[in-house]
Short mmCIF file of C-alpha atoms (C1' of nucleotides) in Angstrom, two decimals:
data_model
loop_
_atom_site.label_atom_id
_atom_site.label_comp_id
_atom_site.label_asym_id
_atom_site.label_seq_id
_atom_site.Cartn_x
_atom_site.Cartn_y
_atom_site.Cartn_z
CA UNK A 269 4.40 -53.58 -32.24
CA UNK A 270 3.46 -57.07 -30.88
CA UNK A 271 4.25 -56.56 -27.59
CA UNK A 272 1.82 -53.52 -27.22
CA UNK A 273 -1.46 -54.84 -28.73
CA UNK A 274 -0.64 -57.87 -26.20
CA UNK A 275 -0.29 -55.88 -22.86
CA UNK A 276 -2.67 -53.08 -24.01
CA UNK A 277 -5.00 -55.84 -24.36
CA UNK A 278 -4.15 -58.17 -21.17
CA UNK A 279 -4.54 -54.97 -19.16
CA UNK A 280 -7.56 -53.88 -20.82
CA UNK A 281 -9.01 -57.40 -19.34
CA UNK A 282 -7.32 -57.34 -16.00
CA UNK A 283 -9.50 -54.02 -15.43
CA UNK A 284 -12.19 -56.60 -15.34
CA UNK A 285 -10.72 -59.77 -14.19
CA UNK A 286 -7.61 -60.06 -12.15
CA UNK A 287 -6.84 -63.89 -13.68
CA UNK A 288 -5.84 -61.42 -16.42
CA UNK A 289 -2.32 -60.38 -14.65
CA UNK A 290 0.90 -60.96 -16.31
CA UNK A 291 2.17 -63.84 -13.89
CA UNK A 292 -1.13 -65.26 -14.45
CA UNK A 293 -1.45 -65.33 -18.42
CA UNK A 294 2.29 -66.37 -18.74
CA UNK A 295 1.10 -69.50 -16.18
CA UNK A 296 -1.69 -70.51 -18.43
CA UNK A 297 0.37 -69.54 -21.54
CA UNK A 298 2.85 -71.73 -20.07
CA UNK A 299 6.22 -69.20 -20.12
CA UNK A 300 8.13 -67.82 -17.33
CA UNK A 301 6.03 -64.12 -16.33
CA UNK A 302 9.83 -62.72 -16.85
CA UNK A 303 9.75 -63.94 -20.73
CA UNK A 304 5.87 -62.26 -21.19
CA UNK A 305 7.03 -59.15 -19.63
CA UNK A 306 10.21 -58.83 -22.26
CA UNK A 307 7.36 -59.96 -25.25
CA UNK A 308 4.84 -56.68 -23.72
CA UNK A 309 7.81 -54.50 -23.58
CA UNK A 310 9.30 -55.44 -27.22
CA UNK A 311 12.58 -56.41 -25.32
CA UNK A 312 12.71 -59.75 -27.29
CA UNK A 313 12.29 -60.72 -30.67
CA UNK A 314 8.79 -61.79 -30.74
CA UNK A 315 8.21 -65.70 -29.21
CA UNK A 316 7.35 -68.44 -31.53
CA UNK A 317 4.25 -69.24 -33.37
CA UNK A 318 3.16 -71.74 -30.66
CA UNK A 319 3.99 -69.63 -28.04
CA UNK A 320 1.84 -66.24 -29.71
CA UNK A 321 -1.04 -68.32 -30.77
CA UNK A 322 -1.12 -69.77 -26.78
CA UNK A 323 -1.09 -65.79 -25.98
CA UNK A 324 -3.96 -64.64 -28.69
CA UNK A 325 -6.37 -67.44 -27.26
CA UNK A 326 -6.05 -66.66 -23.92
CA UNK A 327 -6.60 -63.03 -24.92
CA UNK A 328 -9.35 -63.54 -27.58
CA UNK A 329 -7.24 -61.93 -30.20
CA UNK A 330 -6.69 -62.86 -33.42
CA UNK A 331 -3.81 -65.08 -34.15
CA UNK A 332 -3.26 -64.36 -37.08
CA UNK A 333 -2.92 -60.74 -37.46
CA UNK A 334 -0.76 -61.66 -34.21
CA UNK A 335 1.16 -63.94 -36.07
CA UNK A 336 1.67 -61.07 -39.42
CA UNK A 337 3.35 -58.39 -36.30
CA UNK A 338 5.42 -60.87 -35.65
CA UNK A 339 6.68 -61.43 -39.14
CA UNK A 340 4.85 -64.58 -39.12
CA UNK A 341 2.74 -67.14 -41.10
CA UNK A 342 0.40 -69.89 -39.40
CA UNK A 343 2.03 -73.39 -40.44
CA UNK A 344 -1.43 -74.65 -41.47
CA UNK A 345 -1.52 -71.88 -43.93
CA UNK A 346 2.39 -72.71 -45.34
CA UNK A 347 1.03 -76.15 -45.60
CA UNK A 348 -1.38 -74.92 -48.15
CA UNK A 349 0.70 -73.24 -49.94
CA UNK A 350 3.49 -75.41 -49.64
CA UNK A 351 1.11 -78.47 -51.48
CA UNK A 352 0.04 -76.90 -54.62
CA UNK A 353 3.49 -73.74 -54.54
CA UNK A 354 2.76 -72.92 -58.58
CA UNK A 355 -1.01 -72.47 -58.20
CA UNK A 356 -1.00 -70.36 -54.93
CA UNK A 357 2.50 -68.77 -55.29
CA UNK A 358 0.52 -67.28 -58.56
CA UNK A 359 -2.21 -66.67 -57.12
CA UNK A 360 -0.94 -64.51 -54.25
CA UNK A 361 0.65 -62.25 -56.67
CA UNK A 362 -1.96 -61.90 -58.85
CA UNK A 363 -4.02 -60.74 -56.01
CA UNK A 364 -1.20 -58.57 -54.41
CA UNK A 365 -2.54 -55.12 -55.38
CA UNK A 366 -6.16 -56.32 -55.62
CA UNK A 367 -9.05 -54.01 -53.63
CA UNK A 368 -9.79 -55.73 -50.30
CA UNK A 369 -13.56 -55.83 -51.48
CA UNK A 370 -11.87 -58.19 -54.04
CA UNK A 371 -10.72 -60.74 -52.22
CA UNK A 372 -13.35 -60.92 -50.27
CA UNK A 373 -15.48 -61.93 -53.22
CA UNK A 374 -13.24 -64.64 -53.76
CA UNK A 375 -13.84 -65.55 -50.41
CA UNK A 376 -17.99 -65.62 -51.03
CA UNK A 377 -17.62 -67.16 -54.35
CA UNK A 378 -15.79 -70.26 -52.88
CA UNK A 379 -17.58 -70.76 -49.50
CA UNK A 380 -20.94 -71.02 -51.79
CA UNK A 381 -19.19 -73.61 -53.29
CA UNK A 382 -19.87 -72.99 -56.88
CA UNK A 383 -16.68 -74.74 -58.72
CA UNK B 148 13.44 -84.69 -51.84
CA UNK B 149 15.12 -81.31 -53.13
CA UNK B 150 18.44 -82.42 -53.44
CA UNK B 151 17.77 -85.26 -55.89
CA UNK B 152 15.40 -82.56 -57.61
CA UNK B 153 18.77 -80.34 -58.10
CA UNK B 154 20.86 -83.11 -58.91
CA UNK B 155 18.62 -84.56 -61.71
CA UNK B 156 17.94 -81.12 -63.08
CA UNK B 157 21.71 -80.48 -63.31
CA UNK B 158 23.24 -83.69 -64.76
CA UNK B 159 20.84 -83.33 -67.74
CA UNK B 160 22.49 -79.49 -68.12
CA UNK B 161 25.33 -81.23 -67.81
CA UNK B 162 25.85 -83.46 -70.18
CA UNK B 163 24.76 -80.80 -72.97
CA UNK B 164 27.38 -78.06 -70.93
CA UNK B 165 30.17 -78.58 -68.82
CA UNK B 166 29.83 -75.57 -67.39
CA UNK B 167 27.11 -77.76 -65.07
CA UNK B 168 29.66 -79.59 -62.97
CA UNK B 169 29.14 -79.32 -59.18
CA UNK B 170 32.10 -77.02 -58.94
CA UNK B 171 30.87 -74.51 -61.53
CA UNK B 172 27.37 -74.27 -60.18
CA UNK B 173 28.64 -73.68 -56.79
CA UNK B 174 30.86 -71.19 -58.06
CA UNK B 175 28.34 -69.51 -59.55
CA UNK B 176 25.85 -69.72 -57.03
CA UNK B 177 28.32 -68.38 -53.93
CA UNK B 178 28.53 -71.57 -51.92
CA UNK B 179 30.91 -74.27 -51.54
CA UNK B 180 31.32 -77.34 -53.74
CA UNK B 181 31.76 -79.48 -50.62
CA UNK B 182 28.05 -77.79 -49.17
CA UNK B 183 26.22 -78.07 -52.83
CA UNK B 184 27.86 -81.97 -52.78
CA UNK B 185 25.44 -82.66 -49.41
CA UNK B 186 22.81 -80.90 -50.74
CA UNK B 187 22.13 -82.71 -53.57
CA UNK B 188 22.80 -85.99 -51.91
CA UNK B 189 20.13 -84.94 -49.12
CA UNK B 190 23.20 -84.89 -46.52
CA UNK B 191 22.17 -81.73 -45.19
CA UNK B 192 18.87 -79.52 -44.17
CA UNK B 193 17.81 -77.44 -46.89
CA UNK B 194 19.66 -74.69 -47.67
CA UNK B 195 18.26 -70.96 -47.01
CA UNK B 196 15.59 -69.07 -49.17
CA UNK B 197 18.57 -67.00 -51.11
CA UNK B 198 20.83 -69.78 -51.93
CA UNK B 199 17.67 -72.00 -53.07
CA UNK B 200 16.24 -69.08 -55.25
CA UNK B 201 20.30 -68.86 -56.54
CA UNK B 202 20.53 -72.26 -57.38
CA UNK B 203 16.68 -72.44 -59.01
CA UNK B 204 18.37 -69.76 -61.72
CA UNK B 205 21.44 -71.28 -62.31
CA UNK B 206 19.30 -74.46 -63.08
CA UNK B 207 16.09 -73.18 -64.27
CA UNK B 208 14.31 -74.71 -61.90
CA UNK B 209 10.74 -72.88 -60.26
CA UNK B 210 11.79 -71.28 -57.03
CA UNK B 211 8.77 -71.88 -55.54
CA UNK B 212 8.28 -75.21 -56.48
CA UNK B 213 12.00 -75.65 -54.62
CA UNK B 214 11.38 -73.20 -51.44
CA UNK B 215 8.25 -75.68 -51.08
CA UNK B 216 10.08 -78.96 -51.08
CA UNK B 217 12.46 -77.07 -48.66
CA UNK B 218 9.36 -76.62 -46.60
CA UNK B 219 9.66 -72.89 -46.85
CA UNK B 220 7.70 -69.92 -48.59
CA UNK B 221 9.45 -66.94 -50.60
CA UNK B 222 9.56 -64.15 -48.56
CA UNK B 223 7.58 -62.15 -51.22
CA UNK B 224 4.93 -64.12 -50.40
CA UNK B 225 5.00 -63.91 -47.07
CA UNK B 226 4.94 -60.04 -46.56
CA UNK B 227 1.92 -60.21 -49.12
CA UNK B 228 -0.07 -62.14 -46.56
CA UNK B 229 1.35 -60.18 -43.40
CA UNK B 230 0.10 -57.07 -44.81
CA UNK B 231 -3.59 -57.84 -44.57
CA UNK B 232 -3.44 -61.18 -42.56
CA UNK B 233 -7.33 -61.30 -41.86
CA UNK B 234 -8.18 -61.21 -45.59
CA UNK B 235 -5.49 -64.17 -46.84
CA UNK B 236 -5.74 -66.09 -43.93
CA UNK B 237 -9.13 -66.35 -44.54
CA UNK B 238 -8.84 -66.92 -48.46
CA UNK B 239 -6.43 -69.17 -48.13
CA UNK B 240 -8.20 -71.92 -45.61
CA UNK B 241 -11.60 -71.01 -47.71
CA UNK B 242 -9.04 -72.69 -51.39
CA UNK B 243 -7.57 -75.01 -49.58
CA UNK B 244 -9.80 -78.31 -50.84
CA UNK B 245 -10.41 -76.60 -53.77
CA UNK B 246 -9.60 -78.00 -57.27
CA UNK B 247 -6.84 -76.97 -59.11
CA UNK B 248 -9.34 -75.77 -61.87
CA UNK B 249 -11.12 -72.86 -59.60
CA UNK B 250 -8.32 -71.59 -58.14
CA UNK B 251 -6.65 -70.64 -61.83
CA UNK B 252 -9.92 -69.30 -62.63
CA UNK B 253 -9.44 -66.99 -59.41
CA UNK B 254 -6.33 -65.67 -61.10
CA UNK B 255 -7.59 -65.51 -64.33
CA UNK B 256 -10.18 -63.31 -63.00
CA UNK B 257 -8.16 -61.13 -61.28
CA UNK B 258 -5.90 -60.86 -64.09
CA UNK B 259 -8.45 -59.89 -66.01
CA UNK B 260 -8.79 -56.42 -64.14
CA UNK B 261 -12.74 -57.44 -63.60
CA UNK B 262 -12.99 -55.72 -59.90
"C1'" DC C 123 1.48 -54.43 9.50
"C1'" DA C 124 2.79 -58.63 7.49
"C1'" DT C 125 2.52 -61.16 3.41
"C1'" DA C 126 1.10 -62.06 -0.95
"C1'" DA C 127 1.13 -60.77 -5.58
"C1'" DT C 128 2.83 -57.73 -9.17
"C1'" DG C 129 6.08 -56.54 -12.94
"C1'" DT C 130 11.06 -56.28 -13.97
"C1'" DT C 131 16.28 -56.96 -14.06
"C1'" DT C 132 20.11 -59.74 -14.97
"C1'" DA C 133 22.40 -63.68 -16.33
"C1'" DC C 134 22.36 -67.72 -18.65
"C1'" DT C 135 21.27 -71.80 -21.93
"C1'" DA C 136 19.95 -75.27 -25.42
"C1'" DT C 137 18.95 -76.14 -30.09
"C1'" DA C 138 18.58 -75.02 -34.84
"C1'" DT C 139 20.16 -72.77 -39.00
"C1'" DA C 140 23.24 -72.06 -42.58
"C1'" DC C 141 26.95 -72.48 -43.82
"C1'" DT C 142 33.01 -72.62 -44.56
"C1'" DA C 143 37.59 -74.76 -45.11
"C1'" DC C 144 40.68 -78.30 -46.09
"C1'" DA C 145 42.06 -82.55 -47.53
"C1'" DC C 146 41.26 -86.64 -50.21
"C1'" DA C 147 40.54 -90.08 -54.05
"C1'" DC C 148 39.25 -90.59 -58.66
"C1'" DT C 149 38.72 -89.37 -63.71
"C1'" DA C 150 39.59 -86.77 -68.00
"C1'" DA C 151 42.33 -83.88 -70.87
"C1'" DA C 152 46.78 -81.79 -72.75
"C1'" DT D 163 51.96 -88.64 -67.90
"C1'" DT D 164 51.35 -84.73 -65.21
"C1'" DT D 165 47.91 -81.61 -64.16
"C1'" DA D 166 43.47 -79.93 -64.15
"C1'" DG D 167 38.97 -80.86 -62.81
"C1'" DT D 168 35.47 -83.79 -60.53
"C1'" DG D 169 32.72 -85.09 -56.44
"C1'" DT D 170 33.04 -86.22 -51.39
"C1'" DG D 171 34.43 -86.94 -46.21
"C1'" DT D 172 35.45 -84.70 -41.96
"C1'" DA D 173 35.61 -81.09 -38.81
"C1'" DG D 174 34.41 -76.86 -37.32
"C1'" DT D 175 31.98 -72.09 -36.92
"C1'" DA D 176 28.90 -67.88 -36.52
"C1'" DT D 177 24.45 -66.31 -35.77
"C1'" DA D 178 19.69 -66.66 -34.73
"C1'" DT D 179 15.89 -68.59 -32.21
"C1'" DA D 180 13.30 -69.36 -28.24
"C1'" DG D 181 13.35 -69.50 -24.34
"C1'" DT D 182 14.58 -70.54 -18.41
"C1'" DA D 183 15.69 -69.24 -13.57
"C1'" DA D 184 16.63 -66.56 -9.58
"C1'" DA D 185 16.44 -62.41 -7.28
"C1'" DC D 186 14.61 -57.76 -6.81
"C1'" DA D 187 11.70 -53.57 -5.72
"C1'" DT D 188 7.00 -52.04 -5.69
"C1'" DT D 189 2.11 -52.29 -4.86
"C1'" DA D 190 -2.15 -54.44 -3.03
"C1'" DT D 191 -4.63 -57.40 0.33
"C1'" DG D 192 -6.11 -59.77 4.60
#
DNA sequence: CATAATGTTTACTATATACTACACACTAAA
DNA sequence: TTTAGTGTGTAGTATATAGTAAACATTATG
């Protein structure tokens, strides 16, 4: 679940830091420490995308697998989907099953820039 | 705007089927005349993923092409990219400038089984 | 030992989402 | 010409979303 990656990871940094307490994230975070303890403990649906990408910077994790346990896409990323739906609504499914190692080499192939 | 997208679409089917008034496709589609009325006249937020994927059959209109001028994403889509979030995420900002052109020949090679 | 900080419990709350139900005026068909 | 069908105006509702705020018991610190 969300709410254990977050506090296994908040405590795994308070061991080294004590700015890393749960009062203290949810004051940088910007949330009442009551609402961060519910989110650690899974008593709440998870927060919203704001909110969880506030939490994964101030715990160096990643926001977007964050985002996925949440049942969650980044906006910026429905934006690109959202401006060209046929081409990437196709694309997605082509790619669906495809091997990791796949992908990835669509990745390469595009960041060299070769279109 | 979606609603003048649904409206357009279904006065054409009209006028070659009566079986296009408002009425009927609400009746088909499970919602109320009075509801499809605002939608098509912009009246009222989009309507949810289910009833927009409803409607884009009754109409033969691209669901995806609707979802996205709803501002939304199929869910199908969505749990393709929550599965491995690190890879898509990734893919997805990497296509995002790029032309229409490369990203069909991203399908076309995946669709060609090449991996 | 006092007090400061920690995490948690309980009780609310505001706003958005996704509609329904009924009544009405107008037009077309039998 | 009545009645069947059309689209629309108005009012209201249920559920989900995304939190706040105060008070509490427990542990750590000066």
């Amino acid at each position: 679940m969300l709410g254990d990656q977050i506090r296994t990871r908040r405590e795994l940094l308070k061991d080294a830091d004590r700015r890393y307490s749960l009062r203290q994230v949810a004051g940088r975070v910007g949330i009442e420490p009551a609402y961060l303890s519910k989110i650690e403990r899974n008593e709440v649906p998870p927060p919203g995308e704001e909110t969880i990408k506030k939490i994964s910077r101030d715990l160096e994790l990643d926001p977007d697998v964050m985002l996925a346990m949440a049942g969650k896409i980044s906006s910026d990323l429905q934006e690109i989907i959202r401006k060209r739906p046929l081409l990437f609504s196709k694309m997605l499914r082509a790619l669906k099953e495809a091997p990791d190692h796949a992908i990835l080499e669509v990745v390469r192939e595009v960041t060299d820039g070769d279109w």
